[in-house]
Amino acid sequence: LSRSGGASVAMALVVDDSLSMRASTGGAPRFDRAARGARELLASAREGDAVALVLAGAPPRVALAPTTD
């Protein structure tokens, strides 16, 4: 994602960390692919953006509450 300007944003990354994410697709575990995608989204964050991380396994849980740090 790229942004050329505008206000800060709030983003919640929801990553499935269930057992099924250990299965490989295209040579890499699904969780690794999901983590790589999350890192790409985080790379687009700018100062002032709020980010939260939710792990969507059983039970779902907030791994990182919304923060701008």
Short mmCIF file of N, CA, C and O in Angstrom, two decimals:
data_model
loop_
_atom_site.label_atom_id
_atom_site.label_comp_id
_atom_site.label_asym_id
_atom_site.label_seq_id
_atom_site.Cartn_x
_atom_site.Cartn_y
_atom_site.Cartn_z
N LEU A 1 0.83 -1.18 0.00
CA LEU A 1 0.00 0.00 0.00
C LEU A 1 0.87 1.24 0.00
O LEU A 1 1.84 1.33 0.73
N SER A 2 0.49 2.19 -0.77
CA SER A 2 1.20 3.45 -0.73
C SER A 2 0.19 4.57 -0.61
O SER A 2 -0.90 4.49 -1.16
N ARG A 3 0.58 5.57 0.15
CA ARG A 3 -0.29 6.74 0.34
C ARG A 3 0.55 7.96 0.05
O ARG A 3 1.66 8.08 0.51
N SER A 4 -0.02 8.87 -0.70
CA SER A 4 0.73 10.08 -1.04
C SER A 4 0.46 11.20 -0.07
O SER A 4 1.16 12.20 -0.07
N GLY A 5 -0.54 11.08 0.77
CA GLY A 5 -0.83 12.14 1.73
C GLY A 5 -2.10 11.84 2.46
O GLY A 5 -2.67 10.76 2.36
N GLY A 6 -2.55 12.80 3.23
CA GLY A 6 -3.80 12.65 3.95
C GLY A 6 -3.60 12.44 5.42
O GLY A 6 -2.49 12.46 5.94
N ALA A 7 -4.71 12.23 6.09
CA ALA A 7 -4.72 12.08 7.54
C ALA A 7 -4.14 10.73 7.95
O ALA A 7 -3.99 9.82 7.13
N SER A 8 -3.83 10.63 9.23
CA SER A 8 -3.36 9.36 9.76
C SER A 8 -4.49 8.34 9.71
O SER A 8 -5.66 8.70 9.62
N VAL A 9 -4.14 7.09 9.77
CA VAL A 9 -5.12 6.02 9.70
C VAL A 9 -4.99 5.11 10.91
O VAL A 9 -3.97 5.11 11.60
N ALA A 10 -6.02 4.34 11.15
CA ALA A 10 -5.98 3.28 12.16
C ALA A 10 -6.14 1.97 11.42
O ALA A 10 -7.05 1.82 10.61
N MET A 11 -5.24 1.04 11.67
CA MET A 11 -5.35 -0.26 11.00
C MET A 11 -5.26 -1.37 12.03
O MET A 11 -4.51 -1.28 12.99
N ALA A 12 -6.11 -2.36 11.84
CA ALA A 12 -6.09 -3.55 12.67
C ALA A 12 -5.69 -4.71 11.78
O ALA A 12 -6.36 -5.01 10.80
N LEU A 13 -4.59 -5.33 12.12
CA LEU A 13 -4.13 -6.51 11.39
C LEU A 13 -4.68 -7.73 12.12
O LEU A 13 -4.44 -7.89 13.32
N VAL A 14 -5.41 -8.55 11.41
CA VAL A 14 -5.98 -9.77 11.98
C VAL A 14 -5.28 -10.94 11.32
O VAL A 14 -5.38 -11.12 10.10
N VAL A 15 -4.55 -11.70 12.11
CA VAL A 15 -3.77 -12.82 11.58
C VAL A 15 -4.29 -14.11 12.22
O VAL A 15 -4.38 -14.23 13.44
N ASP A 16 -4.62 -15.07 11.37
CA ASP A 16 -5.06 -16.39 11.83
C ASP A 16 -3.83 -17.15 12.32
O ASP A 16 -2.91 -17.40 11.55
N ASP A 17 -3.80 -17.48 13.59
CA ASP A 17 -2.68 -18.26 14.11
C ASP A 17 -3.14 -19.66 14.56
O ASP A 17 -2.54 -20.29 15.40
N SER A 18 -4.21 -20.14 13.94
CA SER A 18 -4.73 -21.46 14.27
C SER A 18 -3.80 -22.54 13.70
O SER A 18 -2.91 -22.27 12.89
N LEU A 19 -4.02 -23.75 14.13
CA LEU A 19 -3.19 -24.88 13.72
C LEU A 19 -3.17 -25.06 12.21
O LEU A 19 -2.14 -25.44 11.63
N SER A 20 -4.27 -24.75 11.54
CA SER A 20 -4.32 -24.94 10.09
C SER A 20 -3.33 -24.04 9.35
O SER A 20 -2.95 -24.32 8.21
N MET A 21 -2.89 -22.99 9.99
CA MET A 21 -1.94 -22.07 9.36
C MET A 21 -0.53 -22.65 9.28
O MET A 21 0.35 -22.07 8.67
N ARG A 22 -0.31 -23.81 9.90
CA ARG A 22 1.00 -24.49 9.79
C ARG A 22 1.13 -25.23 8.46
O ARG A 22 2.23 -25.60 8.07
N ALA A 23 0.02 -25.47 7.79
CA ALA A 23 0.05 -26.16 6.50
C ALA A 23 0.79 -25.30 5.47
O ALA A 23 0.73 -24.08 5.52
N SER A 24 1.48 -25.96 4.57
CA SER A 24 2.24 -25.24 3.55
C SER A 24 1.42 -25.04 2.29
O SER A 24 0.68 -25.92 1.87
N THR A 25 1.56 -23.87 1.72
CA THR A 25 0.95 -23.53 0.45
C THR A 25 2.02 -22.85 -0.38
O THR A 25 2.57 -21.84 0.03
N GLY A 26 2.35 -23.40 -1.52
CA GLY A 26 3.38 -22.80 -2.36
C GLY A 26 4.76 -22.87 -1.74
O GLY A 26 5.59 -21.99 -1.96
N GLY A 27 5.01 -23.89 -0.88
CA GLY A 27 6.33 -24.09 -0.31
C GLY A 27 6.55 -23.42 1.04
O GLY A 27 7.52 -23.70 1.71
N ALA A 28 5.69 -22.53 1.46
CA ALA A 28 5.86 -21.85 2.74
C ALA A 28 4.61 -22.07 3.59
O ALA A 28 3.50 -22.12 3.07
N PRO A 29 4.80 -22.18 4.92
CA PRO A 29 3.62 -22.30 5.78
C PRO A 29 2.71 -21.08 5.60
O PRO A 29 3.18 -19.96 5.38
N ARG A 30 1.42 -21.32 5.69
CA ARG A 30 0.45 -20.23 5.52
C ARG A 30 0.71 -19.10 6.50
O ARG A 30 0.57 -17.93 6.15
N PHE A 31 1.09 -19.45 7.75
CA PHE A 31 1.34 -18.40 8.74
C PHE A 31 2.49 -17.50 8.30
O PHE A 31 2.43 -16.29 8.47
N ASP A 32 3.55 -18.07 7.75
CA ASP A 32 4.67 -17.27 7.27
C ASP A 32 4.23 -16.30 6.18
O ASP A 32 4.66 -15.15 6.15
N ARG A 33 3.37 -16.78 5.29
CA ARG A 33 2.86 -15.91 4.23
C ARG A 33 2.01 -14.78 4.81
O ARG A 33 2.08 -13.63 4.38
N ALA A 34 1.19 -15.12 5.81
CA ALA A 34 0.35 -14.10 6.46
C ALA A 34 1.22 -13.08 7.19
O ALA A 34 0.96 -11.87 7.14
N ALA A 35 2.25 -13.55 7.88
CA ALA A 35 3.15 -12.64 8.61
C ALA A 35 3.88 -11.72 7.64
O ALA A 35 4.05 -10.52 7.91
N ARG A 36 4.28 -12.25 6.50
CA ARG A 36 4.95 -11.42 5.48
C ARG A 36 4.00 -10.33 4.97
O ARG A 36 4.38 -9.17 4.83
N GLY A 37 2.75 -10.70 4.74
CA GLY A 37 1.76 -9.71 4.31
C GLY A 37 1.53 -8.64 5.36
O GLY A 37 1.39 -7.46 5.05
N ALA A 38 1.49 -9.06 6.63
CA ALA A 38 1.30 -8.09 7.73
C ALA A 38 2.48 -7.13 7.79
O ALA A 38 2.31 -5.93 7.98
N ARG A 39 3.70 -7.65 7.61
CA ARG A 39 4.89 -6.77 7.62
C ARG A 39 4.83 -5.77 6.47
O ARG A 39 5.23 -4.61 6.62
N GLU A 40 4.35 -6.20 5.31
CA GLU A 40 4.22 -5.28 4.18
C GLU A 40 3.24 -4.15 4.51
O GLU A 40 3.49 -2.99 4.19
N LEU A 41 2.13 -4.49 5.14
CA LEU A 41 1.17 -3.46 5.54
C LEU A 41 1.79 -2.52 6.58
O LEU A 41 1.61 -1.31 6.53
N LEU A 42 2.52 -3.08 7.54
CA LEU A 42 3.16 -2.25 8.57
C LEU A 42 4.19 -1.31 7.96
O LEU A 42 4.38 -0.20 8.44
N ALA A 43 4.84 -1.75 6.90
CA ALA A 43 5.84 -0.90 6.24
C ALA A 43 5.20 0.35 5.65
O ALA A 43 5.87 1.36 5.45
N SER A 44 3.89 0.29 5.39
CA SER A 44 3.22 1.45 4.82
C SER A 44 2.74 2.43 5.89
O SER A 44 2.27 3.52 5.57
N ALA A 45 2.87 2.03 7.16
CA ALA A 45 2.42 2.91 8.25
C ALA A 45 3.33 4.12 8.35
O ALA A 45 4.54 4.04 8.12
N ARG A 46 2.70 5.25 8.66
CA ARG A 46 3.46 6.49 8.83
C ARG A 46 3.30 6.99 10.26
O ARG A 46 2.43 6.52 11.00
N GLU A 47 4.11 7.96 10.62
CA GLU A 47 4.03 8.54 11.95
C GLU A 47 2.60 9.03 12.19
O GLU A 47 2.00 9.68 11.33
N GLY A 48 2.05 8.68 13.35
CA GLY A 48 0.69 9.07 13.68
C GLY A 48 -0.35 8.02 13.37
O GLY A 48 -1.47 8.09 13.87
N ASP A 49 -0.02 7.03 12.55
CA ASP A 49 -0.94 5.93 12.27
C ASP A 49 -1.05 5.03 13.51
O ASP A 49 -0.06 4.81 14.21
N ALA A 50 -2.22 4.52 13.78
CA ALA A 50 -2.42 3.59 14.89
C ALA A 50 -2.53 2.18 14.33
O ALA A 50 -3.18 1.96 13.31
N VAL A 51 -1.87 1.25 14.98
CA VAL A 51 -1.86 -0.14 14.53
C VAL A 51 -2.23 -1.05 15.69
O VAL A 51 -1.75 -0.86 16.81
N ALA A 52 -3.08 -2.03 15.42
CA ALA A 52 -3.42 -3.06 16.40
C ALA A 52 -3.20 -4.42 15.73
O ALA A 52 -3.30 -4.55 14.51
N LEU A 53 -2.89 -5.43 16.54
CA LEU A 53 -2.70 -6.78 16.04
C LEU A 53 -3.62 -7.72 16.80
O LEU A 53 -3.57 -7.79 18.03
N VAL A 54 -4.46 -8.43 16.05
CA VAL A 54 -5.37 -9.41 16.63
C VAL A 54 -4.99 -10.78 16.07
O VAL A 54 -4.86 -10.95 14.86
N LEU A 55 -4.82 -11.75 16.96
CA LEU A 55 -4.57 -13.13 16.56
C LEU A 55 -5.91 -13.85 16.57
O LEU A 55 -6.60 -13.85 17.59
N ALA A 56 -6.28 -14.42 15.43
CA ALA A 56 -7.62 -14.95 15.25
C ALA A 56 -7.73 -16.45 15.41
O ALA A 56 -8.54 -17.10 14.78
N GLY A 57 -6.89 -17.02 16.26
CA GLY A 57 -7.01 -18.45 16.54
C GLY A 57 -8.12 -18.68 17.54
O GLY A 57 -8.98 -17.83 17.74
N ALA A 58 -8.07 -19.84 18.19
CA ALA A 58 -9.09 -20.14 19.20
C ALA A 58 -8.40 -20.15 20.56
O ALA A 58 -7.57 -21.02 20.81
N PRO A 59 -8.68 -19.21 21.41
CA PRO A 59 -9.61 -18.09 21.25
C PRO A 59 -8.91 -16.92 20.57
O PRO A 59 -7.68 -16.78 20.66
N PRO A 60 -9.67 -16.05 19.93
CA PRO A 60 -9.05 -14.84 19.37
C PRO A 60 -8.59 -13.94 20.51
O PRO A 60 -9.17 -13.94 21.59
N ARG A 61 -7.51 -13.22 20.28
CA ARG A 61 -6.98 -12.34 21.33
C ARG A 61 -6.26 -11.16 20.72
O ARG A 61 -5.73 -11.25 19.61
N VAL A 62 -6.21 -10.08 21.46
CA VAL A 62 -5.51 -8.88 21.03
C VAL A 62 -4.04 -9.05 21.45
O VAL A 62 -3.74 -9.13 22.64
N ALA A 63 -3.16 -9.11 20.47
CA ALA A 63 -1.73 -9.26 20.75
C ALA A 63 -1.09 -7.89 20.96
O ALA A 63 -0.12 -7.77 21.68
N LEU A 64 -1.63 -6.87 20.28
CA LEU A 64 -1.13 -5.50 20.42
C LEU A 64 -2.32 -4.57 20.35
O LEU A 64 -3.00 -4.50 19.32
N ALA A 65 -2.60 -3.90 21.45
CA ALA A 65 -3.69 -2.92 21.46
C ALA A 65 -3.32 -1.76 20.55
O ALA A 65 -2.13 -1.52 20.31
N PRO A 66 -4.30 -1.03 20.03
CA PRO A 66 -3.99 0.08 19.13
C PRO A 66 -2.98 1.04 19.75
O PRO A 66 -3.13 1.46 20.89
N THR A 67 -1.93 1.31 18.99
CA THR A 67 -0.87 2.20 19.45
C THR A 67 -0.30 2.96 18.28
O THR A 67 -0.36 2.51 17.14
N THR A 68 0.27 4.10 18.56
CA THR A 68 0.95 4.89 17.52
C THR A 68 2.46 4.81 17.69
O THR A 68 3.20 5.48 17.00
N ASP A 69 2.94 3.98 18.62
CA ASP A 69 4.39 3.83 18.86
C ASP A 69 5.01 2.94 17.82
O ASP A 69 4.50 2.00 17.38
#
